[in-house]
Amino acid sequence: MPWTRDQLAERAAKELKDGFYVNLGIGIPTLVANHIPAGMTVTLQSENGMLGMGPFPTEDEIDADLVNAGKQTITELDETSYFSSADSFAMIRGGHINLTILGAMEVAENGDIANWMIPGKLVKGMGGAMDLVAGVKRVVVVMDHANKLGESKVLKKCDLPLTGTGVVNLIITTLGVFEVKPDRSGLKLIELAPDVTLEEIAEKTEAAYEVAL
Amino acid sequence: MPSSPKVFPDAKTALEGLAFDGMTVMSGGFGLCGIPENLIAALRGSGVTGLTVISNNAGVDGFGLGQLLTTHQIKKMISSYVGENKEFERQYLAGELELEFNPQGTLAERIRAGGAGIPGFYTATGVGTIVAAGKEIKRFGDRDYVLETGLTADLSIIKAWKGDARGNLVYRKTARNFNPMMATAGKVCIAEVEEIVPVGALDPDTIHTPGIYVDRIVQGTFEKRIEQRTVRSSSEAIAQNKTAKEEA
């Protein structure tokens, strides 16, 4: 069985470590916040200018001056700090954020990622994605293994315009987990989703990879 | 309200003599959070056209910078994300509007640099992507960086929480975002605030934008529209508080 959205988030949460400062992308990555292990201190950064993001507010707690990078209303915690967008991206670009978990349209075997633009379709913009992949120490992608046409999203080379080159460290898809080798020379398949076979992965993956289960 | 050459009675008066066709305007805010609502409305009222607007986002239909799109006053946007605006989409696809996308951190740093007298800087963000096309690439150590230029504007319009007659400003929560850098990068900066407080009422240690950057200040009224109203139920909140207490 391929992993569900929530199971992808649960698997991605295993990449968290005590004391980490983490930036979570929009979509499945946001769900990772629900799987932070009890007793582990993980501080969530929101690139619009906040460290220490709390849960969504109750109706009574809603504050228009307090939103996350997805423009959703949120709350603060005791340890929260606020800062400007320039300070926020100094944290990101300066390598102070330990981990970012992002969605992607395509990832290549050398760690290239495309997640912001489809030529011919309306382009909304890259937001902070290019800064995050270039600046954060460890970049983890969570995504469907295949696109809506059933084509592999784990590729030899990305077709779509890139968000960053050679920046991805780990790819968690609905079918399994691939590690990008530190020298960017290729992928290692290190984990399979329950009941997913090596044959199924082979059939549905365009990129070359070593099996290292 | 104390009389001061920086304090203006309303946004329209504050804008007088500063708006002209073809000008470049920086407008603070992230989404609709921390945008200069009153000054955007005043800019619309001024009728100036051919604007280049530097702002992280482009508002929504009919609110924030969306208001200036409806009236076709904007010629070009420099932004990082513009996904929430149908009129923007229509004008862009019809070729009525120019658009330059900057990565969000690059945009923030270009504005910071512009205001700090730094004409350019190198960043790894965007290297190997279309953002770096045609720009100088330089290698430092084992990595390539792209040259990005500082940004300035004829006018910056920003929003703060509190300010005084000397132009000292304090922002509130995530409504700070691009406002502090934009305050520094406009030839003229107008700040709108929720409250003008007496000089001396702000703790000098907690002032976010020193008054030197602010030329005009006006107290406004704010709708503070919310883009994504996301809530949890109070029963969830109680359960979470309980868990937090147990863990503590």
Tab-separated table of C-alpha atoms in Angstrom:
chain	number	residue	atom	x	y	z
A	1	MET	CA	0.000	0.000	0.000
A	2	PRO	CA	1.407	3.400	-0.923
A	3	TRP	CA	1.667	5.844	1.944
A	4	THR	CA	-1.256	8.241	2.450
A	5	ARG	CA	-0.724	11.990	2.890
A	6	ASP	CA	-0.723	11.610	6.633
A	7	GLN	CA	1.647	8.622	6.528
A	8	LEU	CA	4.017	10.633	4.319
A	9	ALA	CA	3.989	13.350	6.969
A	10	GLU	CA	4.558	10.748	9.679
A	11	ARG	CA	7.542	9.330	7.786
A	12	ALA	CA	8.942	12.809	7.154
A	13	ALA	CA	8.648	13.544	10.897
A	14	LYS	CA	11.299	10.847	11.475
A	15	GLU	CA	13.804	13.301	9.981
A	16	LEU	CA	13.247	15.679	12.916
A	17	LYS	CA	15.804	15.782	15.698
A	18	ASP	CA	15.678	17.293	19.162
A	19	GLY	CA	16.601	20.976	19.065
A	20	PHE	CA	16.010	21.393	15.341
A	21	TYR	CA	14.814	24.624	13.755
A	22	VAL	CA	12.569	23.577	10.874
A	23	ASN	CA	10.730	25.238	8.004
A	24	LEU	CA	7.748	23.307	6.657
A	25	GLY	CA	6.340	23.947	3.187
A	26	ILE	CA	2.667	24.208	2.291
A	27	GLY	CA	0.529	21.058	1.834
A	28	ILE	CA	1.689	17.655	3.142
A	29	PRO	CA	4.779	19.199	4.820
A	30	THR	CA	2.482	21.282	7.049
A	31	LEU	CA	1.031	18.004	8.405
A	32	VAL	CA	4.486	17.051	9.735
A	33	ALA	CA	3.801	19.419	12.651
A	34	ASN	CA	1.149	16.945	13.871
A	35	HIS	CA	3.787	14.204	14.163
A	36	ILE	CA	6.500	15.867	16.222
A	37	PRO	CA	7.345	13.189	18.827
A	38	ALA	CA	6.299	14.000	22.398
A	39	GLY	CA	9.178	15.365	24.439
A	40	MET	CA	11.123	16.520	21.375
A	41	THR	CA	11.828	20.245	21.063
A	42	VAL	CA	11.352	21.327	17.463
A	43	THR	CA	10.997	25.031	16.621
A	44	LEU	CA	9.023	25.848	13.500
A	45	GLN	CA	10.106	28.831	11.418
A	46	SER	CA	7.662	30.693	9.227
A	47	GLU	CA	9.504	32.662	6.557
A	48	ASN	CA	7.199	35.671	6.810
A	49	GLY	CA	8.988	36.454	10.065
A	50	MET	CA	8.367	34.144	13.004
A	51	LEU	CA	10.158	31.479	15.015
A	52	GLY	CA	8.127	29.240	17.308
A	53	MET	CA	4.875	28.752	15.428
A	54	GLY	CA	1.932	27.563	17.514
A	55	PRO	CA	-1.261	25.744	16.450
A	56	PHE	CA	-4.185	27.289	14.576
A	57	PRO	CA	-6.171	29.682	16.780
A	58	THR	CA	-9.644	29.190	18.213
A	59	GLU	CA	-12.233	31.689	16.929
A	60	ASP	CA	-11.499	33.874	19.962
A	61	GLU	CA	-7.743	33.840	19.390
A	62	ILE	CA	-7.760	34.913	15.710
A	63	ASP	CA	-5.389	37.818	15.127
A	64	ALA	CA	-5.046	39.373	11.652
A	65	ASP	CA	-1.463	40.385	12.516
A	66	LEU	CA	-0.460	36.765	13.090
A	67	VAL	CA	-0.288	34.530	10.022
A	68	ASN	CA	2.063	31.855	8.686
A	69	ALA	CA	3.758	31.723	5.279
A	70	GLY	CA	0.594	30.175	3.832
A	71	LYS	CA	-1.287	33.281	5.079
A	72	GLN	CA	-3.223	31.091	7.523
A	73	THR	CA	-4.072	32.455	10.953
A	74	ILE	CA	-1.910	30.867	13.662
A	75	THR	CA	-0.906	31.410	17.300
A	76	GLU	CA	2.300	32.188	19.152
A	77	LEU	CA	4.048	30.188	21.876
A	78	ASP	CA	6.001	31.257	24.964
A	79	GLU	CA	9.275	31.023	23.020
A	80	THR	CA	8.035	32.847	19.895
A	81	SER	CA	10.041	35.648	18.319
A	82	TYR	CA	9.148	37.930	15.413
A	83	PHE	CA	11.485	39.557	12.892
A	84	SER	CA	11.570	41.142	9.443
A	85	SER	CA	11.604	39.261	6.145
A	86	ALA	CA	15.289	40.216	5.698
A	87	ASP	CA	16.165	38.677	9.077
A	88	SER	CA	14.035	35.659	8.276
A	89	PHE	CA	15.906	34.935	5.062
A	90	ALA	CA	19.232	35.652	6.734
A	91	MET	CA	18.353	32.674	8.933
A	92	ILE	CA	17.479	30.613	5.890
A	93	ARG	CA	20.276	31.718	3.550
A	94	GLY	CA	22.822	31.736	6.357
A	95	GLY	CA	22.344	28.037	7.036
A	96	HIS	CA	20.809	28.482	10.483
A	97	ILE	CA	17.722	26.371	9.739
A	98	ASN	CA	18.453	22.661	10.247
A	99	LEU	CA	15.806	21.154	8.022
A	100	THR	CA	13.178	22.060	5.461
A	101	ILE	CA	10.456	19.713	4.244
A	102	LEU	CA	8.915	20.672	0.906
A	103	GLY	CA	6.621	19.348	-1.786
A	104	ALA	CA	7.865	19.012	-5.377
A	105	MET	CA	6.674	18.503	-8.930
A	106	GLU	CA	9.908	16.779	-9.981
A	107	VAL	CA	13.178	15.692	-8.376
A	108	ALA	CA	16.227	14.439	-10.258
A	109	GLU	CA	18.815	11.855	-9.266
A	110	ASN	CA	21.446	14.574	-8.720
A	111	GLY	CA	19.257	16.402	-6.205
A	112	ASP	CA	17.786	18.987	-8.586
A	113	ILE	CA	14.268	20.068	-7.672
A	114	ALA	CA	11.438	21.708	-9.636
A	115	ASN	CA	8.468	22.871	-7.620
A	116	TRP	CA	7.355	26.309	-8.700
A	117	MET	CA	6.547	26.637	-12.376
A	118	ILE	CA	4.876	24.813	-15.228
A	119	PRO	CA	5.536	26.598	-18.541
A	120	GLY	CA	2.328	27.469	-20.320
A	121	LYS	CA	0.366	27.470	-17.091
A	122	LEU	CA	-0.156	30.491	-14.914
A	123	VAL	CA	2.907	31.010	-12.749
A	124	LYS	CA	2.151	32.206	-9.248
A	125	GLY	CA	5.755	32.707	-8.167
A	126	MET	CA	8.415	30.890	-6.218
A	127	GLY	CA	7.819	32.627	-2.887
A	128	GLY	CA	10.568	31.471	-0.531
A	129	ALA	CA	11.171	28.062	-2.133
A	130	MET	CA	14.415	28.962	-3.951
A	131	ASP	CA	15.891	30.517	-0.815
A	132	LEU	CA	14.932	27.502	1.282
A	133	VAL	CA	16.454	24.869	-1.000
A	134	ALA	CA	19.639	26.925	-1.475
A	135	GLY	CA	20.108	27.858	2.173
A	136	VAL	CA	18.776	25.178	4.496
A	137	LYS	CA	21.250	22.502	5.622
A	138	ARG	CA	19.025	19.525	4.871
A	139	VAL	CA	16.277	19.478	2.247
A	140	VAL	CA	13.654	16.723	2.411
A	141	VAL	CA	11.021	16.355	-0.321
A	142	VAL	CA	7.669	14.672	0.233
A	143	MET	CA	5.551	13.984	-2.845
A	144	ASP	CA	3.512	11.517	-4.863
A	145	HIS	CA	5.753	9.064	-6.667
A	146	ALA	CA	3.995	9.731	-9.980
A	147	ASN	CA	2.111	12.685	-11.460
A	148	LYS	CA	-1.541	12.647	-12.487
A	149	LEU	CA	-0.627	11.013	-15.802
A	150	GLY	CA	1.114	8.202	-13.924
A	151	GLU	CA	4.602	9.405	-14.945
A	152	SER	CA	7.521	9.175	-12.547
A	153	LYS	CA	8.328	12.356	-10.616
A	154	VAL	CA	11.729	10.911	-9.640
A	155	LEU	CA	13.695	11.591	-12.807
A	156	LYS	CA	17.124	11.340	-14.381
A	157	LYS	CA	16.809	15.041	-15.138
A	158	CYS	CA	14.032	17.528	-14.352
A	159	ASP	CA	11.978	18.762	-17.312
A	160	LEU	CA	10.365	21.701	-15.511
A	161	PRO	CA	12.192	24.937	-14.670
A	162	LEU	CA	14.335	24.333	-11.590
A	163	THR	CA	13.937	25.690	-8.086
A	164	GLY	CA	17.465	24.656	-7.160
A	165	THR	CA	20.297	22.451	-8.385
A	166	GLY	CA	21.843	19.605	-6.413
A	167	VAL	CA	20.087	20.636	-3.215
A	168	VAL	CA	17.801	17.743	-2.210
A	169	ASN	CA	19.050	15.287	0.429
A	170	LEU	CA	16.100	12.914	0.842
A	171	ILE	CA	13.021	12.080	-1.262
A	172	ILE	CA	10.012	10.548	0.461
A	173	THR	CA	7.428	9.436	-2.096
A	174	THR	CA	4.181	7.522	-1.698
A	175	LEU	CA	6.117	4.345	-2.602
A	176	GLY	CA	9.370	4.645	-0.674
A	177	VAL	CA	12.361	6.685	0.431
A	178	PHE	CA	15.399	7.643	-1.662
A	179	GLU	CA	18.573	9.206	-0.384
A	180	VAL	CA	20.532	11.502	-2.702
A	181	LYS	CA	24.207	10.521	-2.354
A	182	PRO	CA	26.227	13.301	-0.711
A	183	ASP	CA	28.380	13.668	-3.855
A	184	ARG	CA	25.181	14.003	-5.966
A	185	SER	CA	26.194	10.987	-8.038
A	186	GLY	CA	22.836	9.236	-7.753
A	187	LEU	CA	20.075	7.811	-5.572
A	188	LYS	CA	19.875	5.020	-3.021
A	189	LEU	CA	16.507	3.393	-2.348
A	190	ILE	CA	16.557	2.971	1.423
A	191	GLU	CA	12.953	2.172	2.330
A	192	LEU	CA	9.736	0.837	0.813
A	193	ALA	CA	6.165	1.716	1.783
A	194	PRO	CA	4.290	-1.327	3.188
A	195	ASP	CA	3.664	-4.039	0.578
A	196	VAL	CA	5.331	-2.018	-2.188
A	197	THR	CA	7.702	-4.288	-4.111
A	198	LEU	CA	11.047	-3.550	-5.730
A	199	GLU	CA	9.423	-4.472	-9.044
A	200	GLU	CA	6.742	-1.818	-8.592
A	201	ILE	CA	9.352	0.838	-7.745
A	202	ALA	CA	11.465	-0.194	-10.744
A	203	GLU	CA	8.484	0.052	-13.041
A	204	LYS	CA	7.407	3.471	-11.760
A	205	THR	CA	10.772	5.214	-11.358
A	206	GLU	CA	12.610	6.888	-14.218
A	207	ALA	CA	15.736	7.778	-12.223
A	208	ALA	CA	18.533	5.271	-11.716
A	209	TYR	CA	19.054	4.169	-8.121
A	210	GLU	CA	20.908	1.620	-6.039
A	211	VAL	CA	18.883	-0.596	-3.757
A	212	ALA	CA	20.139	-0.231	-0.184
A	213	LEU	CA	17.219	-1.419	1.935
B	1	MET	CA	-1.948	64.786	18.386
B	2	PRO	CA	1.352	66.685	18.682
B	3	SER	CA	2.100	69.074	15.864
B	4	SER	CA	5.137	67.997	13.918
B	5	PRO	CA	6.348	68.386	10.349
B	6	LYS	CA	6.181	64.598	9.921
B	7	VAL	CA	2.604	64.094	11.127
B	8	PHE	CA	-0.172	64.340	8.543
B	9	PRO	CA	-3.917	64.300	9.225
B	10	ASP	CA	-4.805	61.596	6.694
B	11	ALA	CA	-3.323	59.377	3.982
B	12	LYS	CA	-4.461	61.606	1.117
B	13	THR	CA	-2.719	64.662	2.571
B	14	ALA	CA	0.352	62.587	3.417
B	15	LEU	CA	0.663	61.588	-0.238
B	16	GLU	CA	0.396	65.162	-1.552
B	17	GLY	CA	3.258	66.201	-3.821
B	18	LEU	CA	4.797	62.723	-3.840
B	19	ALA	CA	2.801	60.741	-6.407
B	20	PHE	CA	3.568	60.974	-10.105
B	21	ASP	CA	2.978	58.896	-13.229
B	22	GLY	CA	5.602	56.232	-13.902
B	23	MET	CA	6.969	56.224	-10.365
B	24	THR	CA	8.321	53.216	-8.477
B	25	VAL	CA	6.545	52.426	-5.213
B	26	MET	CA	7.465	49.922	-2.520
B	27	SER	CA	4.476	48.686	-0.572
B	28	GLY	CA	4.900	46.710	2.661
B	29	GLY	CA	3.075	43.592	3.802
B	30	PHE	CA	2.964	39.836	3.396
B	31	GLY	CA	-0.272	38.761	1.741
B	32	LEU	CA	-2.782	41.105	3.352
B	33	CYS	CA	-0.920	41.102	6.678
B	34	GLY	CA	0.722	44.423	7.519
B	35	ILE	CA	-0.208	46.253	4.305
B	36	PRO	CA	-0.584	50.061	4.200
B	37	GLU	CA	-4.335	49.941	3.530
B	38	ASN	CA	-4.888	53.693	3.840
B	39	LEU	CA	-1.984	54.738	1.622
B	40	ILE	CA	-2.862	52.198	-1.082
B	41	ALA	CA	-6.367	53.671	-1.142
B	42	ALA	CA	-4.868	57.189	-1.296
B	43	LEU	CA	-2.608	56.157	-4.166
B	44	ARG	CA	-5.659	54.884	-5.983
B	45	GLY	CA	-7.427	58.166	-5.293
B	46	SER	CA	-4.457	60.123	-6.658
B	47	GLY	CA	-5.063	58.572	-10.073
B	48	VAL	CA	-1.355	58.199	-10.914
B	49	THR	CA	-0.643	55.536	-13.502
B	50	GLY	CA	2.227	53.549	-14.992
B	51	LEU	CA	3.367	52.473	-11.532
B	52	THR	CA	6.100	49.943	-10.891
B	53	VAL	CA	5.166	48.354	-7.587
B	54	ILE	CA	7.638	46.404	-5.483
B	55	SER	CA	5.712	44.247	-3.058
B	56	ASN	CA	5.981	40.610	-2.000
B	57	ASN	CA	2.397	39.982	-3.158
B	58	ALA	CA	-0.230	41.777	-5.216
B	59	GLY	CA	-3.167	41.815	-2.816
B	60	VAL	CA	-6.464	40.110	-3.626
B	61	ASP	CA	-9.246	41.152	-5.976
B	62	GLY	CA	-10.457	44.551	-4.863
B	63	PHE	CA	-8.347	44.801	-1.692
B	64	GLY	CA	-4.801	45.878	-0.968
B	65	LEU	CA	-2.812	46.315	-4.175
B	66	GLY	CA	-5.681	44.570	-5.974
B	67	GLN	CA	-7.385	47.979	-5.859
B	68	LEU	CA	-4.656	49.511	-8.036
B	69	LEU	CA	-4.907	46.635	-10.489
B	70	THR	CA	-8.648	47.143	-10.934
B	71	THR	CA	-7.951	50.728	-11.975
B	72	HIS	CA	-5.023	49.730	-14.250
B	73	GLN	CA	-2.639	52.021	-12.377
B	74	ILE	CA	0.089	49.369	-12.167
B	75	LYS	CA	2.370	48.796	-15.146
B	76	LYS	CA	4.784	46.372	-13.519
B	77	MET	CA	4.991	44.272	-10.355
B	78	ILE	CA	8.186	43.027	-8.696
B	79	SER	CA	7.033	40.261	-6.357
B	80	SER	CA	7.740	36.743	-5.122
B	81	TYR	CA	4.220	35.330	-5.187
B	82	VAL	CA	1.019	36.648	-6.767
B	83	GLY	CA	-1.299	33.652	-6.667
B	84	GLU	CA	-4.319	35.122	-4.918
B	85	ASN	CA	-5.571	37.578	-7.503
B	86	LYS	CA	-7.802	36.791	-10.510
B	87	GLU	CA	-7.607	40.316	-11.999
B	88	PHE	CA	-3.823	40.127	-11.779
B	89	GLU	CA	-3.949	36.826	-13.659
B	90	ARG	CA	-6.221	38.268	-16.338
B	91	GLN	CA	-4.095	41.380	-16.915
B	92	TYR	CA	-0.870	39.387	-16.946
B	93	LEU	CA	-2.157	36.835	-19.452
B	94	ALA	CA	-3.551	39.677	-21.606
B	95	GLY	CA	-0.107	41.298	-21.671
B	96	GLU	CA	-1.370	44.396	-19.842
B	97	LEU	CA	0.934	43.916	-16.889
B	98	GLU	CA	4.664	43.230	-16.566
B	99	LEU	CA	5.882	40.927	-13.869
B	100	GLU	CA	9.307	40.254	-12.403
B	101	PHE	CA	9.527	37.361	-9.982
B	102	ASN	CA	12.201	37.458	-7.291
B	103	PRO	CA	12.780	34.713	-4.739
B	104	GLN	CA	11.305	36.036	-1.495
B	105	GLY	CA	14.610	36.196	0.370
B	106	THR	CA	16.338	37.809	-2.595
B	107	LEU	CA	13.569	40.405	-2.769
B	108	ALA	CA	13.896	41.140	0.952
B	109	GLU	CA	17.682	41.427	0.706
B	110	ARG	CA	17.564	43.570	-2.459
B	111	ILE	CA	15.388	46.051	-0.565
B	112	ARG	CA	17.566	45.863	2.556
B	113	ALA	CA	20.663	46.405	0.408
B	114	GLY	CA	19.074	49.287	-1.500
B	115	GLY	CA	18.243	51.066	1.729
B	116	ALA	CA	21.705	50.405	3.151
B	117	GLY	CA	23.592	51.830	0.176
B	118	ILE	CA	24.733	48.443	-1.094
B	119	PRO	CA	24.364	48.307	-4.888
B	120	GLY	CA	24.619	44.534	-5.193
B	121	PHE	CA	25.314	41.274	-3.393
B	122	TYR	CA	25.950	37.625	-4.209
B	123	THR	CA	23.567	34.871	-3.157
B	124	ALA	CA	23.316	31.137	-3.823
B	125	THR	CA	19.541	31.460	-4.155
B	126	GLY	CA	18.445	30.876	-7.740
B	127	VAL	CA	21.793	29.706	-9.112
B	128	GLY	CA	21.140	27.248	-11.943
B	129	THR	CA	17.559	28.469	-12.387
B	130	ILE	CA	15.927	31.000	-14.728
B	131	VAL	CA	16.241	33.590	-11.947
B	132	ALA	CA	20.002	33.683	-12.563
B	133	ALA	CA	19.726	33.892	-16.359
B	134	GLY	CA	21.858	36.727	-17.727
B	135	LYS	CA	23.262	37.638	-14.325
B	136	GLU	CA	26.899	37.488	-13.235
B	137	ILE	CA	27.899	34.264	-11.478
B	138	LYS	CA	30.887	34.226	-9.169
B	139	ARG	CA	32.473	31.341	-7.330
B	140	PHE	CA	33.324	31.727	-3.641
B	141	GLY	CA	34.959	28.624	-2.141
B	142	ASP	CA	33.234	25.596	-3.630
B	143	ARG	CA	29.944	27.219	-4.530
B	144	ASP	CA	28.489	29.487	-7.216
B	145	TYR	CA	26.647	32.670	-6.332
B	146	VAL	CA	24.579	35.045	-8.457
B	147	LEU	CA	24.880	38.830	-8.384
B	148	GLU	CA	21.646	40.534	-7.373
B	149	THR	CA	21.225	44.303	-7.263
B	150	GLY	CA	19.885	46.526	-4.500
B	151	LEU	CA	16.415	48.007	-4.957
B	152	THR	CA	15.253	51.527	-4.191
B	153	ALA	CA	12.026	53.371	-4.958
B	154	ASP	CA	10.681	56.878	-5.393
B	155	LEU	CA	8.307	56.224	-2.529
B	156	SER	CA	7.813	53.553	0.085
B	157	ILE	CA	4.477	53.149	1.827
B	158	ILE	CA	4.540	51.007	4.940
B	159	LYS	CA	2.393	49.986	7.873
B	160	ALA	CA	3.377	49.839	11.544
B	161	TRP	CA	1.496	49.309	14.789
B	162	LYS	CA	2.556	52.360	16.750
B	163	GLY	CA	4.626	55.372	15.858
B	164	ASP	CA	5.494	58.773	17.255
B	165	ALA	CA	5.752	62.240	15.746
B	166	ARG	CA	9.477	61.741	15.131
B	167	GLY	CA	8.716	58.727	12.936
B	168	ASN	CA	9.916	56.023	15.323
B	169	LEU	CA	7.976	52.828	14.613
B	170	VAL	CA	7.040	49.579	16.293
B	171	TYR	CA	5.481	46.708	14.363
B	172	ARG	CA	3.230	43.984	15.720
B	173	LYS	CA	3.738	40.197	15.268
B	174	THR	CA	4.015	38.978	11.649
B	175	ALA	CA	2.710	42.315	10.328
B	176	ARG	CA	6.370	43.434	10.397
B	177	ASN	CA	7.569	41.395	7.362
B	178	PHE	CA	8.823	43.679	4.516
B	179	ASN	CA	7.922	46.979	6.196
B	180	PRO	CA	11.220	47.721	8.026
B	181	MET	CA	13.403	47.279	4.916
B	182	MET	CA	11.030	49.229	2.706
B	183	ALA	CA	11.133	52.104	5.193
B	184	THR	CA	14.848	52.423	4.421
B	185	ALA	CA	14.724	52.022	0.633
B	186	GLY	CA	12.304	54.713	-0.531
B	187	LYS	CA	13.545	58.210	-1.396
B	188	VAL	CA	10.543	59.206	0.677
B	189	CYS	CA	8.836	56.924	3.194
B	190	ILE	CA	5.299	57.374	4.464
B	191	ALA	CA	4.264	55.201	7.397
B	192	GLU	CA	0.688	54.603	8.448
B	193	VAL	CA	0.122	53.417	11.996
B	194	GLU	CA	-2.762	52.279	14.151
B	195	GLU	CA	-1.832	54.789	16.816
B	196	ILE	CA	0.414	57.835	16.990
B	197	VAL	CA	1.716	57.923	20.549
B	198	PRO	CA	3.453	60.840	22.313
B	199	VAL	CA	7.200	61.150	21.719
B	200	GLY	CA	8.820	59.309	24.610
B	201	ALA	CA	6.012	56.773	24.965
B	202	LEU	CA	7.904	54.149	22.942
B	203	ASP	CA	10.739	52.402	24.778
B	204	PRO	CA	13.868	53.391	22.788
B	205	ASP	CA	15.182	49.836	23.191
B	206	THR	CA	12.177	48.351	21.410
B	207	ILE	CA	11.888	50.690	18.411
B	208	HIS	CA	12.061	48.607	15.228
B	209	THR	CA	12.402	51.447	12.685
B	210	PRO	CA	14.219	54.591	13.861
B	211	GLY	CA	12.523	57.819	12.796
B	212	ILE	CA	15.342	58.850	10.439
B	213	TYR	CA	13.828	56.578	7.781
B	214	VAL	CA	10.286	57.919	8.081
B	215	ASP	CA	9.456	61.228	6.385
B	216	ARG	CA	5.719	61.320	6.936
B	217	ILE	CA	3.460	59.511	9.364
B	218	VAL	CA	-0.285	59.191	9.469
B	219	GLN	CA	-2.737	57.462	11.769
B	220	GLY	CA	-5.111	55.248	9.805
B	221	THR	CA	-8.114	53.025	10.249
B	222	PHE	CA	-7.724	49.386	9.318
B	223	GLU	CA	-9.944	46.636	8.005
B	224	LYS	CA	-7.176	44.018	8.442
B	225	ARG	CA	-8.752	41.487	6.134
B	226	ILE	CA	-7.689	37.866	6.717
B	227	GLU	CA	-6.797	35.714	3.702
B	228	GLN	CA	-6.905	32.224	5.191
B	229	ARG	CA	-9.056	32.086	8.280
B	230	THR	CA	-7.893	28.808	9.797
B	231	VAL	CA	-9.167	27.705	13.212
B	232	ARG	CA	-9.195	24.739	15.522
B	233	SER	CA	-12.238	23.975	17.671
B	234	SER	CA	-12.110	24.908	21.340
B	235	SER	CA	-12.325	21.202	22.266
B	236	GLU	CA	-9.123	20.604	20.268
B	237	ALA	CA	-7.577	23.581	22.036
B	238	ILE	CA	-8.514	22.204	25.443
B	239	ALA	CA	-7.097	18.794	24.543
B	240	GLN	CA	-3.850	20.397	23.336
B	241	ASN	CA	-3.515	22.518	26.469
B	242	LYS	CA	-4.081	19.428	28.587
B	243	THR	CA	-1.384	17.494	26.722
B	244	ALA	CA	0.990	20.444	27.019
B	245	LYS	CA	0.395	20.604	30.782
B	246	GLU	CA	0.898	16.855	31.175
B	247	GLU	CA	4.177	17.102	29.248
B	248	ALA	CA	5.287	20.037	31.387
